[in-house]
PDB file of C-alpha atoms in Angstrom:
ATOM      1  CA  UNK V  63      10.867  -6.669 -10.595  1.00 48.00           C
ATOM      2  CA  UNK V  64      13.510  -7.563  -8.034  1.00 46.00           C
ATOM      3  CA  UNK V  65      13.237 -11.122  -6.846  1.00 43.00           C
ATOM      4  CA  UNK V  66      12.107 -11.808  -3.308  1.00 47.00           C
ATOM      5  CA  UNK V  67      14.411 -13.497  -0.883  1.00 38.00           C
ATOM      6  CA  UNK V  68      12.264 -15.945   1.047  1.00 42.00           C
ATOM      7  CA  UNK V  69      14.726 -16.878   3.777  1.00 40.00           C
ATOM      8  CA  UNK V  70      14.349 -16.884   7.559  1.00 38.00           C
ATOM      9  CA  UNK V  71      16.127 -13.541   7.628  1.00 39.00           C
ATOM     10  CA  UNK V  72      15.475 -11.821   4.331  1.00 49.00           C
ATOM     11  CA  UNK V  73      17.422  -8.989   2.779  1.00 48.00           C
ATOM     12  CA  UNK V  74      15.025  -6.257   3.798  1.00 50.00           C
ATOM     13  CA  UNK V  75      15.390  -7.101   7.473  1.00 49.00           C
ATOM     14  CA  UNK V  76      19.152  -7.477   7.092  1.00 52.00           C
ATOM     15  CA  UNK V  77      19.325  -4.021   5.522  1.00 52.00           C
ATOM     16  CA  UNK V  78      17.890  -2.558   8.727  1.00 51.00           C
ATOM     17  CA  UNK V  79      20.806  -3.926  10.775  1.00 51.00           C
ATOM     18  CA  UNK V  80      24.274  -2.504  11.131  1.00 53.00           C
ATOM     19  CA  UNK V  81      26.790  -4.987   9.739  1.00 52.00           C
ATOM     20  CA  UNK V  82      29.404  -4.293  12.405  1.00 56.00           C
ATOM     21  CA  UNK V  83      27.331  -4.206  15.585  1.00 53.00           C
ATOM     22  CA  UNK V  84      24.274  -6.155  14.509  1.00 51.00           C
ATOM     23  CA  UNK V  85      22.108  -3.412  15.998  1.00 56.00           C
ATOM     24  CA  UNK V  86      19.183  -1.953  14.108  1.00 55.00           C
ATOM     25  CA  UNK V  87      19.998   1.128  12.067  1.00 59.00           C
ATOM     26  CA  UNK V  88      18.132   4.279  12.947  1.00 63.00           C
ATOM     27  CA  UNK V  89      16.730   6.751  10.503  1.00 63.00           C
ATOM     28  CA  UNK V  90      18.338  10.180  10.604  1.00 67.00           C
ATOM     29  CA  UNK V  91      16.431  13.407  11.190  1.00 67.00           C
ATOM     30  CA  UNK V  92      16.951  14.198   7.529  1.00 67.00           C
ATOM     31  CA  UNK V  93      15.113  11.009   6.642  1.00 65.00           C
ATOM     32  CA  UNK V  94      12.419  11.467   9.264  1.00 73.00           C
ATOM     33  CA  UNK V  95      11.511  15.127   8.764  1.00 75.00           C
ATOM     34  CA  UNK V  96       8.386  14.279   6.692  1.00 73.00           C
ATOM     35  CA  UNK V  97       7.195  12.029   9.535  1.00 75.00           C
ATOM     36  CA  UNK V  98       7.949  14.717  12.126  1.00 83.00           C
ATOM     37  CA  UNK V  99       6.080  17.310  10.080  1.00 84.00           C
ATOM     38  CA  UNK V 100       3.106  14.996   9.669  1.00 80.00           C
ATOM     39  CA  UNK V 101       2.994  14.174  13.388  1.00 85.00           C
ATOM     40  CA  UNK V 102       3.176  17.871  14.244  1.00 89.00           C
ATOM     41  CA  UNK V 103       0.256  18.643  11.933  1.00 87.00           C
ATOM     42  CA  UNK V 104      -1.734  15.757  13.405  1.00 85.00           C
ATOM     43  CA  UNK V 105      -1.137  17.197  16.876  1.00 90.00           C
ATOM     44  CA  UNK V 106      -2.463  20.552  15.726  1.00 88.00           C
ATOM     45  CA  UNK V 107      -5.472  18.878  14.095  1.00 84.00           C
ATOM     46  CA  UNK V 108      -6.282  16.956  17.274  1.00 85.00           C
ATOM     47  CA  UNK V 109      -6.340  20.189  19.263  1.00 88.00           C
ATOM     48  CA  UNK V 110      -7.902  22.110  16.366  1.00 83.00           C
ATOM     49  CA  UNK V 111      -5.279  24.741  17.006  1.00 86.00           C
ATOM     50  CA  UNK V 112      -2.424  25.593  14.652  1.00 86.00           C
ATOM     51  CA  UNK V 113      -0.933  28.452  16.629  1.00 90.00           C
ATOM     52  CA  UNK V 114       2.885  28.532  16.951  1.00 90.00           C
ATOM     53  CA  UNK V 115       2.783  27.389  20.574  1.00 90.00           C
ATOM     54  CA  UNK V 116       0.693  24.309  19.802  1.00 91.00           C
ATOM     55  CA  UNK V 117       2.851  23.389  16.818  1.00 91.00           C
ATOM     56  CA  UNK V 118       6.056  23.771  18.847  1.00 93.00           C
ATOM     57  CA  UNK V 119       4.682  21.443  21.516  1.00 93.00           C
ATOM     58  CA  UNK V 120       3.649  19.004  18.777  1.00 91.00           C
ATOM     59  CA  UNK V 121       7.124  19.133  17.239  1.00 92.00           C
ATOM     60  CA  UNK V 122       8.772  18.466  20.609  1.00 94.00           C
ATOM     61  CA  UNK V 123       6.451  15.531  21.293  1.00 93.00           C
ATOM     62  CA  UNK V 124       7.157  14.180  17.810  1.00 88.00           C
ATOM     63  CA  UNK V 125      10.905  14.336  18.445  1.00 89.00           C
ATOM     64  CA  UNK V 126      10.402  12.567  21.771  1.00 90.00           C
ATOM     65  CA  UNK V 127       8.345   9.774  20.201  1.00 85.00           C
ATOM     66  CA  UNK V 128      10.863   9.299  17.404  1.00 81.00           C
ATOM     67  CA  UNK V 129      13.680   9.107  19.956  1.00 82.00           C
ATOM     68  CA  UNK V 130      11.829   6.614  22.179  1.00 84.00           C
ATOM     69  CA  UNK V 131      10.515   4.464  19.328  1.00 78.00           C
ATOM     70  CA  UNK V 132      13.128   4.644  16.564  1.00 74.00           C
ATOM     71  CA  UNK V 133      12.260   3.361  13.115  1.00 68.00           C
ATOM     72  CA  UNK V 134      14.674   1.787  10.638  1.00 64.00           C
ATOM     73  CA  UNK V 135      15.362   3.897   7.556  1.00 62.00           C
ATOM     74  CA  UNK V 136      12.920   3.302   4.713  1.00 61.00           C
ATOM     75  CA  UNK V 137      14.431   2.938   1.269  1.00 64.00           C
ATOM     76  CA  UNK V 138      12.688   5.230  -1.175  1.00 64.00           C
ATOM     77  CA  UNK V 139      12.372   4.268  -4.821  1.00 65.00           C
ATOM     78  CA  UNK V 140      14.033   7.421  -6.129  1.00 68.00           C
ATOM     79  CA  UNK V 141      11.239   7.820  -8.674  1.00 79.00           C
ATOM     80  CA  UNK V 142       7.904   9.617  -8.726  1.00 83.00           C
ATOM     81  CA  UNK V 143       5.606  10.150 -11.690  1.00 87.00           C
ATOM     82  CA  UNK V 144       3.206  13.111 -11.197  1.00 90.00           C
ATOM     83  CA  UNK V 145       0.844  11.926 -13.944  1.00 92.00           C
ATOM     84  CA  UNK V 146       0.419   8.445 -12.488  1.00 91.00           C
ATOM     85  CA  UNK V 147       0.090   9.989  -9.010  1.00 90.00           C
ATOM     86  CA  UNK V 148      -2.779  12.087 -10.356  1.00 93.00           C
ATOM     87  CA  UNK V 149      -4.378   9.013 -11.937  1.00 93.00           C
ATOM     88  CA  UNK V 150      -3.955   7.085  -8.690  1.00 92.00           C
ATOM     89  CA  UNK V 151      -5.624   9.878  -6.728  1.00 91.00           C
ATOM     90  CA  UNK V 152      -8.553  10.077  -9.153  1.00 93.00           C
ATOM     91  CA  UNK V 153      -8.991   6.298  -9.160  1.00 94.00           C
ATOM     92  CA  UNK V 154      -8.789   6.238  -5.362  1.00 92.00           C
ATOM     93  CA  UNK V 155     -11.515   8.881  -5.002  1.00 92.00           C
ATOM     94  CA  UNK V 156     -13.810   6.920  -7.325  1.00 94.00           C
ATOM     95  CA  UNK V 157     -13.152   3.732  -5.352  1.00 92.00           C
ATOM     96  CA  UNK V 158     -13.954   5.475  -2.069  1.00 91.00           C
ATOM     97  CA  UNK V 159     -17.244   6.797  -3.456  1.00 93.00           C
ATOM     98  CA  UNK V 160     -18.231   3.443  -4.973  1.00 93.00           C
ATOM     99  CA  UNK V 161     -17.255   1.509  -1.838  1.00 91.00           C
ATOM    100  CA  UNK V 162     -19.142   3.966   0.389  1.00 92.00           C
ATOM    101  CA  UNK V 163     -22.299   3.444  -1.651  1.00 93.00           C
ATOM    102  CA  UNK V 164     -21.850  -0.335  -1.532  1.00 89.00           C
ATOM    103  CA  UNK V 165     -21.312  -0.367   2.242  1.00 89.00           C
ATOM    104  CA  UNK V 166     -24.371   1.847   2.719  1.00 89.00           C
ATOM    105  CA  UNK V 167     -26.481  -0.495   0.593  1.00 87.00           C
ATOM    106  CA  UNK V 168     -25.281  -3.565   2.480  1.00 85.00           C
ATOM    107  CA  UNK V 169     -25.910  -1.914   5.841  1.00 84.00           C
ATOM    108  CA  UNK V 170     -29.422  -0.789   4.923  1.00 85.00           C
ATOM    109  CA  UNK V 171     -30.771  -3.644   2.820  1.00 82.00           C
ATOM    110  CA  UNK V 172     -28.612  -6.747   3.297  1.00 75.00           C
ATOM    111  CA  UNK V 173     -27.474  -6.448   6.869  1.00 69.00           C
ATOM    112  CA  UNK V 174     -28.359 -10.007   7.879  1.00 68.00           C
ATOM    113  CA  UNK V 175     -27.065 -11.624   4.678  1.00 74.00           C
ATOM    114  CA  UNK V 176     -23.703  -9.876   4.399  1.00 75.00           C
ATOM    115  CA  UNK V 177     -20.692 -12.051   5.141  1.00 80.00           C
ATOM    116  CA  UNK V 178     -17.089 -10.978   5.440  1.00 82.00           C
ATOM    117  CA  UNK V 179     -13.833 -12.854   4.989  1.00 85.00           C
ATOM    118  CA  UNK V 180     -10.225 -12.681   6.054  1.00 89.00           C
ATOM    119  CA  UNK V 181      -8.150 -13.033   2.910  1.00 91.00           C
ATOM    120  CA  UNK V 182      -4.409 -13.200   2.337  1.00 91.00           C
ATOM    121  CA  UNK V 183      -2.911 -11.465  -0.674  1.00 91.00           C
ATOM    122  CA  UNK V 184       0.737 -11.781  -1.578  1.00 91.00           C
ATOM    123  CA  UNK V 185       1.981  -8.733  -3.412  1.00 90.00           C
ATOM    124  CA  UNK V 186       4.422  -8.896  -6.289  1.00 86.00           C
ATOM    125  CA  UNK V 187       6.722  -6.247  -4.854  1.00 86.00           C
ATOM    126  CA  UNK V 188       9.203  -6.617  -2.010  1.00 83.00           C
ATOM    127  CA  UNK V 189       9.427  -2.866  -1.360  1.00 83.00           C
ATOM    128  CA  UNK V 190       8.407  -1.811   2.145  1.00 82.00           C
ATOM    129  CA  UNK V 191       7.317   1.549   0.743  1.00 82.00           C
ATOM    130  CA  UNK V 192       4.946  -0.012  -1.796  1.00 88.00           C
ATOM    131  CA  UNK V 193       3.594  -2.589   0.654  1.00 89.00           C
ATOM    132  CA  UNK V 194       2.876   0.136   3.226  1.00 86.00           C
ATOM    133  CA  UNK V 195       1.259   2.432   0.669  1.00 88.00           C
ATOM    134  CA  UNK V 196      -0.967  -0.341  -0.680  1.00 91.00           C
ATOM    135  CA  UNK V 197      -2.007  -1.206   2.869  1.00 90.00           C
ATOM    136  CA  UNK V 198      -2.935   2.400   3.638  1.00 88.00           C
ATOM    137  CA  UNK V 199      -4.903   2.775   0.406  1.00 90.00           C
ATOM    138  CA  UNK V 200      -6.852  -0.396   1.178  1.00 90.00           C
ATOM    139  CA  UNK V 201      -7.607   0.695   4.728  1.00 88.00           C
ATOM    140  CA  UNK V 202      -8.897   4.077   3.540  1.00 88.00           C
ATOM    141  CA  UNK V 203     -11.350   2.422   1.123  1.00 89.00           C
ATOM    142  CA  UNK V 204     -14.561   1.481   2.994  1.00 89.00           C
ATOM    143  CA  UNK V 205     -15.175  -2.247   3.279  1.00 88.00           C
ATOM    144  CA  UNK V 206     -11.551  -3.353   3.565  1.00 88.00           C
ATOM    145  CA  UNK V 207      -9.128  -3.234   6.461  1.00 87.00           C
ATOM    146  CA  UNK V 208      -5.581  -4.550   6.815  1.00 89.00           C
ATOM    147  CA  UNK V 209      -5.328  -6.637   9.976  1.00 90.00           C
ATOM    148  CA  UNK V 210      -1.769  -7.916   9.568  1.00 90.00           C
ATOM    149  CA  UNK V 211       1.253  -7.645   7.298  1.00 89.00           C
ATOM    150  CA  UNK V 212       3.838 -10.372   6.768  1.00 88.00           C
ATOM    151  CA  UNK V 213       6.874  -8.322   5.840  1.00 80.00           C
ATOM    152  CA  UNK V 214       9.017 -11.300   4.871  1.00 83.00           C
ATOM    153  CA  UNK V 215       6.691 -12.430   2.093  1.00 86.00           C
ATOM    154  CA  UNK V 216       4.958  -9.086   1.367  1.00 87.00           C
ATOM    155  CA  UNK V 217       1.612 -10.643   2.254  1.00 90.00           C
ATOM    156  CA  UNK V 218      -1.356  -8.577   3.396  1.00 92.00           C
ATOM    157  CA  UNK V 219      -4.089 -10.107   5.543  1.00 93.00           C
ATOM    158  CA  UNK V 220      -7.326  -8.189   5.166  1.00 90.00           C
ATOM    159  CA  UNK V 221     -10.824  -8.164   6.551  1.00 89.00           C
ATOM    160  CA  UNK V 222     -12.957  -7.790   3.428  1.00 87.00           C
ATOM    161  CA  UNK V 223     -16.656  -6.985   3.457  1.00 86.00           C
ATOM    162  CA  UNK V 224     -19.039  -8.980   1.252  1.00 82.00           C
ATOM    163  CA  UNK V 225     -16.417 -11.525   0.167  1.00 82.00           C
ATOM    164  CA  UNK V 226     -18.519 -14.595   0.846  1.00 79.00           C
ATOM    165  CA  UNK V 227     -17.463 -16.931  -1.967  1.00 83.00           C
ATOM    166  CA  UNK V 228     -14.475 -17.853  -4.103  1.00 85.00           C
ATOM    167  CA  UNK V 229     -15.486 -15.581  -6.979  1.00 87.00           C
ATOM    168  CA  UNK V 230     -15.763 -12.502  -4.763  1.00 85.00           C
ATOM    169  CA  UNK V 231     -12.490 -13.339  -3.034  1.00 87.00           C
ATOM    170  CA  UNK V 232     -10.780 -13.627  -6.425  1.00 88.00           C
ATOM    171  CA  UNK V 233     -12.196 -10.234  -7.424  1.00 88.00           C
ATOM    172  CA  UNK V 234     -10.940  -8.749  -4.168  1.00 89.00           C
ATOM    173  CA  UNK V 235      -7.437 -10.096  -4.783  1.00 90.00           C
ATOM    174  CA  UNK V 236      -7.494  -8.741  -8.338  1.00 90.00           C
ATOM    175  CA  UNK V 237      -8.505  -5.323  -7.009  1.00 90.00           C
ATOM    176  CA  UNK V 238      -5.647  -5.351  -4.500  1.00 91.00           C
ATOM    177  CA  UNK V 239      -3.137  -6.224  -7.208  1.00 91.00           C
ATOM    178  CA  UNK V 240      -4.607  -3.399  -9.289  1.00 92.00           C
ATOM    179  CA  UNK V 241      -3.903  -1.012  -6.408  1.00 92.00           C
ATOM    180  CA  UNK V 242      -0.364  -2.359  -6.229  1.00 92.00           C
ATOM    181  CA  UNK V 243       0.091  -1.806  -9.961  1.00 91.00           C
ATOM    182  CA  UNK V 244      -1.138   1.779  -9.759  1.00 92.00           C
ATOM    183  CA  UNK V 245       1.064   2.560  -6.763  1.00 91.00           C
ATOM    184  CA  UNK V 246       4.107   1.113  -8.539  1.00 91.00           C
ATOM    185  CA  UNK V 247       3.356   3.178 -11.640  1.00 90.00           C
ATOM    186  CA  UNK V 248       3.210   6.278  -9.430  1.00 89.00           C
ATOM    187  CA  UNK V 249       6.102   5.845  -6.984  1.00 86.00           C
ATOM    188  CA  UNK V 250       7.694   2.456  -7.640  1.00 85.00           C
ATOM    189  CA  UNK V 251      11.322   1.943  -8.569  1.00 82.00           C
ATOM    190  CA  UNK V 252      12.448   1.901 -12.191  1.00 84.00           C
ATOM    191  CA  UNK V 253      12.779  -1.897 -12.141  1.00 84.00           C
ATOM    192  CA  UNK V 254       9.265  -2.327 -10.746  1.00 84.00           C
ATOM    193  CA  UNK V 255       7.882   0.184 -13.233  1.00 83.00           C
ATOM    194  CA  UNK V 256       9.428  -1.631 -16.185  1.00 85.00           C
ATOM    195  CA  UNK V 257       8.198  -4.957 -14.822  1.00 82.00           C
ATOM    196  CA  UNK V 258       4.612  -3.679 -14.601  1.00 83.00           C
ATOM    197  CA  UNK V 259       4.802  -2.265 -18.125  1.00 80.00           C
ATOM    198  CA  UNK V 260       6.067  -5.580 -19.463  1.00 82.00           C
ATOM    199  CA  UNK V 261       3.314  -7.504 -17.664  1.00 78.00           C
ATOM    200  CA  UNK V 262       0.680  -5.218 -19.174  1.00 78.00           C
ATOM    201  CA  UNK V 263       2.173  -5.707 -22.632  1.00 79.00           C
ATOM    202  CA  UNK V 264       2.142  -9.483 -22.175  1.00 78.00           C
ATOM    203  CA  UNK V 265      -1.497  -9.421 -21.045  1.00 77.00           C
ATOM    204  CA  UNK V 266      -2.500  -7.244 -23.991  1.00 75.00           C
ATOM    205  CA  UNK V 267      -0.634  -9.511 -26.400  1.00 80.00           C
ATOM    206  CA  UNK V 268      -2.342 -12.627 -25.035  1.00 80.00           C
ATOM    207  CA  UNK V 269      -5.717 -10.889 -25.306  1.00 76.00           C
ATOM    208  CA  UNK V 270      -5.058 -10.035 -28.957  1.00 79.00           C
ATOM    209  CA  UNK V 271      -4.015 -13.606 -29.673  1.00 82.00           C
ATOM    210  CA  UNK V 272      -7.190 -14.958 -28.083  1.00 78.00           C
ATOM    211  CA  UNK V 273      -9.265 -12.492 -30.093  1.00 75.00           C
ATOM    212  CA  UNK V 274      -7.609 -13.634 -33.328  1.00 76.00           C
ATOM    213  CA  UNK V 275      -8.162 -17.286 -32.451  1.00 76.00           C
ATOM    214  CA  UNK V 276     -11.820 -16.592 -31.660  1.00 74.00           C
ATOM    215  CA  UNK V 277     -12.342 -15.041 -35.100  1.00 72.00           C
ATOM    216  CA  UNK V 278     -10.990 -18.096 -36.889  1.00 68.00           C
TER     217      UNK V 278
END
C-alpha cells in the first residue's frame, strides 16, 4: 500500500493545488456529474416529486451549489470489483441488521448502564475515496457515527455505542479495519488490493504456524 506522507502539508493536499498559481484545483463537470445527479435525485426525493420541472430545478440548484462551493477533484482508484462489491453490500446489510437489534436491546433493557466512547482509528490507506467510503459505511451502521476526520493522517474519530472498556474499543477498531479491508477489496487501487491480499496471506500463515506449534 502506498506509504503515507506525514508532513505539515502532505501530498494529498498538495495534489489539490495548482502548481503554478497555488490556488486549489476545481473538479470539472465531467468529474462532478455523479455528484450533480445524486444531488438532483435528493432534491426530487425531498419534494417527493420526480417530474421534469422539479428535476430541472434540482439540477440548476446543484450546479449553483457546486459553483459556489467548489470541491477539489477526487482521485479514483481506477479499479472496481463487482464480486467484492456484492460481498461488501451483503456484509453491510447483515451489520445493519445486527447493529439495529443491538441498539434496540440496549435502549430497552440496558438504557442506564450503556456507555459510549469517542475512539480514534487510523486507517491503513491514504486514499480520500477509501477514507470517505469507510466513514459513510460506519455512519450508516447504527451505533457508530463519525464526528471528525483527520485527512492528513487518515484518522477517523467516532462516537461508538457500548464501547465502555478496552476490550470493546479494540473490537470496534478491528471492525473498522475490517470495513476498510472490504472497501479496498471492492474499489481500492491495485496497490492497496495487493497489499490487503498479502496481509491476509501473512495472517493465515502465522495462524497455521501457531496451530502446528500447538500440536507439538
